[in-house]
Short mmCIF file of C-alpha atoms and ligand atoms in Angstrom, two decimals:
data_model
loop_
_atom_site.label_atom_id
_atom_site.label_comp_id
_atom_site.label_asym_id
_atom_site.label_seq_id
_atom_site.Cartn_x
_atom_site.Cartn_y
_atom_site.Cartn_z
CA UNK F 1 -27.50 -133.28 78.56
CA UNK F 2 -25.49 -132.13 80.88
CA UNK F 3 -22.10 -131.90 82.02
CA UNK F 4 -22.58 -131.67 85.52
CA UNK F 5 -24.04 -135.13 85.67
CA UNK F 6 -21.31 -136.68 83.99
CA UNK F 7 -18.14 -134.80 85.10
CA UNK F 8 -17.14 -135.85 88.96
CA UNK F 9 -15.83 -132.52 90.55
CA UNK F 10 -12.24 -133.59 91.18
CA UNK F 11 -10.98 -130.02 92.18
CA UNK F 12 -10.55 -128.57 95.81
CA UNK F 13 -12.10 -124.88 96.40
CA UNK F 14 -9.10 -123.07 95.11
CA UNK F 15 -8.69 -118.98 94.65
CA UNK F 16 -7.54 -118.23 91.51
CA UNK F 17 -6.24 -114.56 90.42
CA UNK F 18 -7.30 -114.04 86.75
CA UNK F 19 -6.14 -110.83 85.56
CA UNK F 20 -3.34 -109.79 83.63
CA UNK F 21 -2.65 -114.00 83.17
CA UNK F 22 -3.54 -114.46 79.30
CA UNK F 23 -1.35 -113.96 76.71
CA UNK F 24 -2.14 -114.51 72.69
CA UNK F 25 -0.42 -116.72 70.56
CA UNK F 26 1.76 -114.40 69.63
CA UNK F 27 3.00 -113.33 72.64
CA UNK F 28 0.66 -110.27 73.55
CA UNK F 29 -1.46 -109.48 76.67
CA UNK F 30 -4.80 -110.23 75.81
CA UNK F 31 -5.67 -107.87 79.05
CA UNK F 32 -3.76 -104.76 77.79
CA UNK F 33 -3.26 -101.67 79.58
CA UNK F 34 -4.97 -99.70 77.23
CA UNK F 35 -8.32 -101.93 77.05
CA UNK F 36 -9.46 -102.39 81.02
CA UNK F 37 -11.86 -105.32 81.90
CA UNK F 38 -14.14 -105.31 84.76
CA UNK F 39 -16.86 -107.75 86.18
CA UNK F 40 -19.62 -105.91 87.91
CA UNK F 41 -21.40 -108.93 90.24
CA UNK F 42 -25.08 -108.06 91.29
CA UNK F 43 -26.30 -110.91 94.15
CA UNK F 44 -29.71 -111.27 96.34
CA UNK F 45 -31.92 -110.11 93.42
CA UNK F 46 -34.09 -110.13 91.42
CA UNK F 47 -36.01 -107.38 93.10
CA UNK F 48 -39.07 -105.63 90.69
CA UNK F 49 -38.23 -102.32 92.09
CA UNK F 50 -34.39 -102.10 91.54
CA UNK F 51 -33.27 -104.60 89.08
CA UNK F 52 -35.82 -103.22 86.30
CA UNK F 53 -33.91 -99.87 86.89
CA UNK F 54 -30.43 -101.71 87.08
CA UNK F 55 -31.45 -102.99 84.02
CA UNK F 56 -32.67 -100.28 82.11
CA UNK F 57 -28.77 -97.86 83.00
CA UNK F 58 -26.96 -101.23 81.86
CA UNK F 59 -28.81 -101.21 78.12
CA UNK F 60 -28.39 -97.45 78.16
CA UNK F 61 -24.69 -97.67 79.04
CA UNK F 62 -23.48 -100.94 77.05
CA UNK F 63 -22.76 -102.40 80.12
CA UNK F 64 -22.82 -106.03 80.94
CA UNK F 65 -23.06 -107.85 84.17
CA UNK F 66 -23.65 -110.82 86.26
CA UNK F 67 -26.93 -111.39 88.06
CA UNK F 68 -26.53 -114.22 90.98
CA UNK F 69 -29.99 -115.01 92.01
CA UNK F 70 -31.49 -115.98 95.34
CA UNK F 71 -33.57 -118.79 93.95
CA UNK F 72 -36.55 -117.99 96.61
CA UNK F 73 -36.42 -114.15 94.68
CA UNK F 74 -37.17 -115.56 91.03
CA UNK F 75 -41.29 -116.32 91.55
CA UNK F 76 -43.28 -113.00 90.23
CA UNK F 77 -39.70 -111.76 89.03
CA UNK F 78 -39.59 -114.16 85.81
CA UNK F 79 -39.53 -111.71 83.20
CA UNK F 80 -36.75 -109.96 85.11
CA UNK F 81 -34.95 -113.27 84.76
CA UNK F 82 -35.44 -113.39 81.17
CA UNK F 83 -34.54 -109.79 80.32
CA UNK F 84 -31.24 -110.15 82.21
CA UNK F 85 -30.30 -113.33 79.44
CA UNK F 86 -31.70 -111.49 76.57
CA UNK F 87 -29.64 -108.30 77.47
CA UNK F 88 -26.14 -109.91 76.94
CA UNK F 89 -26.03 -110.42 81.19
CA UNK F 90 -24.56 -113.52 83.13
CA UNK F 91 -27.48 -115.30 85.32
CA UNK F 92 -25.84 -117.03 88.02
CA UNK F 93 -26.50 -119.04 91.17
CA UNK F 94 -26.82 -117.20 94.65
CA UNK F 95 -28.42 -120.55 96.34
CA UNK F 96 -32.21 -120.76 97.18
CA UNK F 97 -32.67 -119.48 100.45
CA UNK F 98 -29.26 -117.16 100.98
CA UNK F 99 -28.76 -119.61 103.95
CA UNK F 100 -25.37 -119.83 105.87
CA UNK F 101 -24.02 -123.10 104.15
CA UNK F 102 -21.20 -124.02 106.00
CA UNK F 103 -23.09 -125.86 108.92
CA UNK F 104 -25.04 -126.95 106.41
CA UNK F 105 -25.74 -130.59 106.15
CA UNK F 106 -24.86 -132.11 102.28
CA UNK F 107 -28.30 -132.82 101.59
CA UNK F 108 -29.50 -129.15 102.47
CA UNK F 109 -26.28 -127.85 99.95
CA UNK F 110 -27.27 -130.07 97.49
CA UNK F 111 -31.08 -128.77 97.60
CA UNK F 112 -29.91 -125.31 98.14
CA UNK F 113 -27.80 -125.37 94.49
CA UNK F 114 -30.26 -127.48 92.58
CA UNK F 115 -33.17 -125.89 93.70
CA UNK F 116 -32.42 -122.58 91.52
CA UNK F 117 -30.86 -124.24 89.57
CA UNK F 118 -34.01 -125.59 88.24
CA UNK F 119 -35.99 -122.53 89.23
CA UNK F 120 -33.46 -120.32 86.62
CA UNK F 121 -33.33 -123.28 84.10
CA UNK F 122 -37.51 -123.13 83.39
CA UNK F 123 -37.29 -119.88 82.76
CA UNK F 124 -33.58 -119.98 80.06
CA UNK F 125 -33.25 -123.02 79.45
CA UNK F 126 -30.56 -125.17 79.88
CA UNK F 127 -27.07 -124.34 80.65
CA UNK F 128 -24.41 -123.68 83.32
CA UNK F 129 -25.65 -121.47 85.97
CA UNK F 130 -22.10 -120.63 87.99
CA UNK F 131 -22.77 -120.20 91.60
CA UNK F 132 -21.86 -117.86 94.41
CA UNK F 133 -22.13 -118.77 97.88
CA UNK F 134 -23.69 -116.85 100.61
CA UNK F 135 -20.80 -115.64 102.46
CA UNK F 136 -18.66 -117.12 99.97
CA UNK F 137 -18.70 -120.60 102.73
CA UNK F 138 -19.18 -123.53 101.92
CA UNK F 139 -18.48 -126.98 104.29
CA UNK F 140 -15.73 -128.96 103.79
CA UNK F 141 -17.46 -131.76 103.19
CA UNK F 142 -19.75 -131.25 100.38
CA UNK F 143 -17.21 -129.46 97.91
CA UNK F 144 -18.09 -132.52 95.70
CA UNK F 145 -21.53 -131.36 95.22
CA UNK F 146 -20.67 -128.22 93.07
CA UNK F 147 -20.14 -128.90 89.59
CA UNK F 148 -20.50 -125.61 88.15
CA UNK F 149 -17.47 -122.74 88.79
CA UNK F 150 -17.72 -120.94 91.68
CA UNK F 151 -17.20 -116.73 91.70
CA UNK F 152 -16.35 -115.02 94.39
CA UNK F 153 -14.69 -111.39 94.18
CA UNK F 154 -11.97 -108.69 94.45
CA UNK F 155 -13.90 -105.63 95.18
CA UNK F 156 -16.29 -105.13 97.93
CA UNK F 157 -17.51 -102.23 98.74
CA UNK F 158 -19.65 -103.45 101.37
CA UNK F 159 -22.78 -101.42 99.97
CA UNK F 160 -25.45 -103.14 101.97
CA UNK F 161 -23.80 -101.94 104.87
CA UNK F 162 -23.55 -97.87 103.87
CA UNK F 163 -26.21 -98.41 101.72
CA UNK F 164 -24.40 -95.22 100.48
CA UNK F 165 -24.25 -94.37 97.26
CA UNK F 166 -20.95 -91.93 97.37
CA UNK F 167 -19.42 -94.12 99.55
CA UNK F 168 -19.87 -97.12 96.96
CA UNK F 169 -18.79 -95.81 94.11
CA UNK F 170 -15.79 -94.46 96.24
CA UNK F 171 -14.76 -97.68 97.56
CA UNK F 172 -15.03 -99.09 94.33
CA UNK F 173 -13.10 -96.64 92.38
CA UNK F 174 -10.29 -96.72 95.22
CA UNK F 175 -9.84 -100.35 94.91
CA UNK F 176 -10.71 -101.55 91.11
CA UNK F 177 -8.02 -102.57 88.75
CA UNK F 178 -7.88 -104.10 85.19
CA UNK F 179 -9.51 -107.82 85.75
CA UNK F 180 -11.80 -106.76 88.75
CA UNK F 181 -14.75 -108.69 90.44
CA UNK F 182 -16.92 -106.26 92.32
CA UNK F 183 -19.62 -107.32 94.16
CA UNK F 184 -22.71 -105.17 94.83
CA UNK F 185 -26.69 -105.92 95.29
CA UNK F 186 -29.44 -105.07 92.88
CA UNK F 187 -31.47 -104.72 96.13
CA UNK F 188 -30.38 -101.65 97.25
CA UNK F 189 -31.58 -98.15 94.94
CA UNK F 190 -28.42 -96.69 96.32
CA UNK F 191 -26.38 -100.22 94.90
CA UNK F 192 -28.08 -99.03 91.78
CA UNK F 193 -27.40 -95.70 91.42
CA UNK F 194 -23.53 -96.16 92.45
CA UNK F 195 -23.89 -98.75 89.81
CA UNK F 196 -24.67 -96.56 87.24
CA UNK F 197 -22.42 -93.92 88.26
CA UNK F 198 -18.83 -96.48 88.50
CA UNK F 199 -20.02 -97.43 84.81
CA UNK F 200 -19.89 -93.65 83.52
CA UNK F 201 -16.58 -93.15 85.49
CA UNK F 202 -15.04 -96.38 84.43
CA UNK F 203 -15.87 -95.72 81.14
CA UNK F 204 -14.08 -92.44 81.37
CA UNK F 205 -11.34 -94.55 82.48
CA UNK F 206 -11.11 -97.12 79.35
CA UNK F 207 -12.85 -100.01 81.59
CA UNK F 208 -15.51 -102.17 79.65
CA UNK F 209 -17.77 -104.25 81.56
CA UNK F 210 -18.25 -108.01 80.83
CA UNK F 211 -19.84 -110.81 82.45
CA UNK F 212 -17.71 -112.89 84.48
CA UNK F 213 -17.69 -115.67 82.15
CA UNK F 214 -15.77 -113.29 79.23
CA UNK F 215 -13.84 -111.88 81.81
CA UNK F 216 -11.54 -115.88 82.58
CA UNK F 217 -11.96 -115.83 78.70
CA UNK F 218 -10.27 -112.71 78.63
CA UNK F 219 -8.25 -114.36 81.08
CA UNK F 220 -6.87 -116.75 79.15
CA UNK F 221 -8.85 -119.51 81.65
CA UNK F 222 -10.52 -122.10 80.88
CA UNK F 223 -13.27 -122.24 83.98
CA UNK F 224 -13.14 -125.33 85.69
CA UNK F 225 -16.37 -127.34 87.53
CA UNK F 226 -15.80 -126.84 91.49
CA UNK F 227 -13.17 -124.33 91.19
CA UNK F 228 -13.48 -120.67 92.91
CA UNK F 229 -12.64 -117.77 91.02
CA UNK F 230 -12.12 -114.48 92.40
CA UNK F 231 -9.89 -112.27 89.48
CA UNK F 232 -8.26 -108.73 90.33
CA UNK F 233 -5.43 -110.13 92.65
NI1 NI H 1 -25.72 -112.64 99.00
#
């Protein structure tokens, strides 16, 4: 049924710049200067007292984003889960316990991936769930074990750190360009609220927001199992 069975994962970790790289058959930028595309990224969640707000400003905006999960985060938070799929967002991998994988031994990976993997797939079904890492590491030696895409990002604001919500959406409007990958945390209210406030000031700006997966179609790329993505340069 699935790919990820079938399909050995013949690619090193690679970053790969998206933006700006498409062009139409005839001949135009599919990422124009006019039109601006950005990925907003939301890992560690789902959390019932921030995400159901994150969600509510995304539907009121038109906004979409990506949701990477912490698989150990999804029990009680189900309906969260489904919401986020129903809404137009991206539900993505953030590993089951947000453990440091790259001491990790393969088995541990392996459980680590699969685990919310499965946890995400009984609640939407099945499909590709593309993964972020903790830390963005993974070891060496169990690169063959992801079969899905792997996201990492352009823009980081470091919001869990200032847990600041000025300070995000400063950082975030200082470094975004056309093709971005920002990462924040539906954890935080103050990730939330900058949230909501770099959508209305993007907006402003001529930026749409998309899930990661339209933004490599935007892209002109064609994802690839085992591959890491980052966009934005
Ligand atoms: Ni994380």
């Amino acid at each position: 049924m699935k790919k990820r069975y079938m399909m050995p994962a013949v690619h090193a970790l690679l970053l790969t710049g998206c933006a700006g790289s498409a062009v139409e058959a005839d001949g135009s930028a599919i990422l124009s200067e006019e039109i601006k595309y950005v990925a907003l990224t939301f890992d560690d969640g789902p959390r019932s007292s921030t995400t159901a707000q994150l969600l509510d400003g995304l539907k009121e905006q038109g906004a979409a984003a990506t949701f990477f999960l912490v698989g150990e985060e999804i029990a009680g938070n189900e309906e969260l889960v489904a919401r986020m799929a129903a809404e137009g967002h991206q539900v993505g991998n953030h590993t089951w316990s947000h453990m440091r994988l790259e001491e990790a031994a393969a088995d541990v990976v392996e459980q680590e991936i699969s685990r919310t993997e499965e946890a995400i797939r009984s609640i939407l079904g099945g499909s590709d769930y593309w993964l972020r890492l903790p830390y963005g590491l993974l070891p060496q030696h169990t690169e063959h074990l992801v079969q899905v895409p792997l996201i990492k990002w352009s823009v980081d604001p470091r919001d869990w750190e200032s847990r600041n919500k000025d300070a995000i959406v400063s950082s975030v409007l200082e470094q975004v360009k056309n093709g971005s990958i920002i990462l924040l945390h539906d954890i935080y209210p103050s990730s939330v609220e900058a949230a909501l406030e770099i959508i209305d000031r993007l907006h402003a700006e001529d930026y749409r927001f998309v899930t990661v997966e339209e933004l490599l179609r935007l892209s002109g790329i064609i994802p690839e199992n085992g591959v890491m993505y980052r966009c934005g340069g």
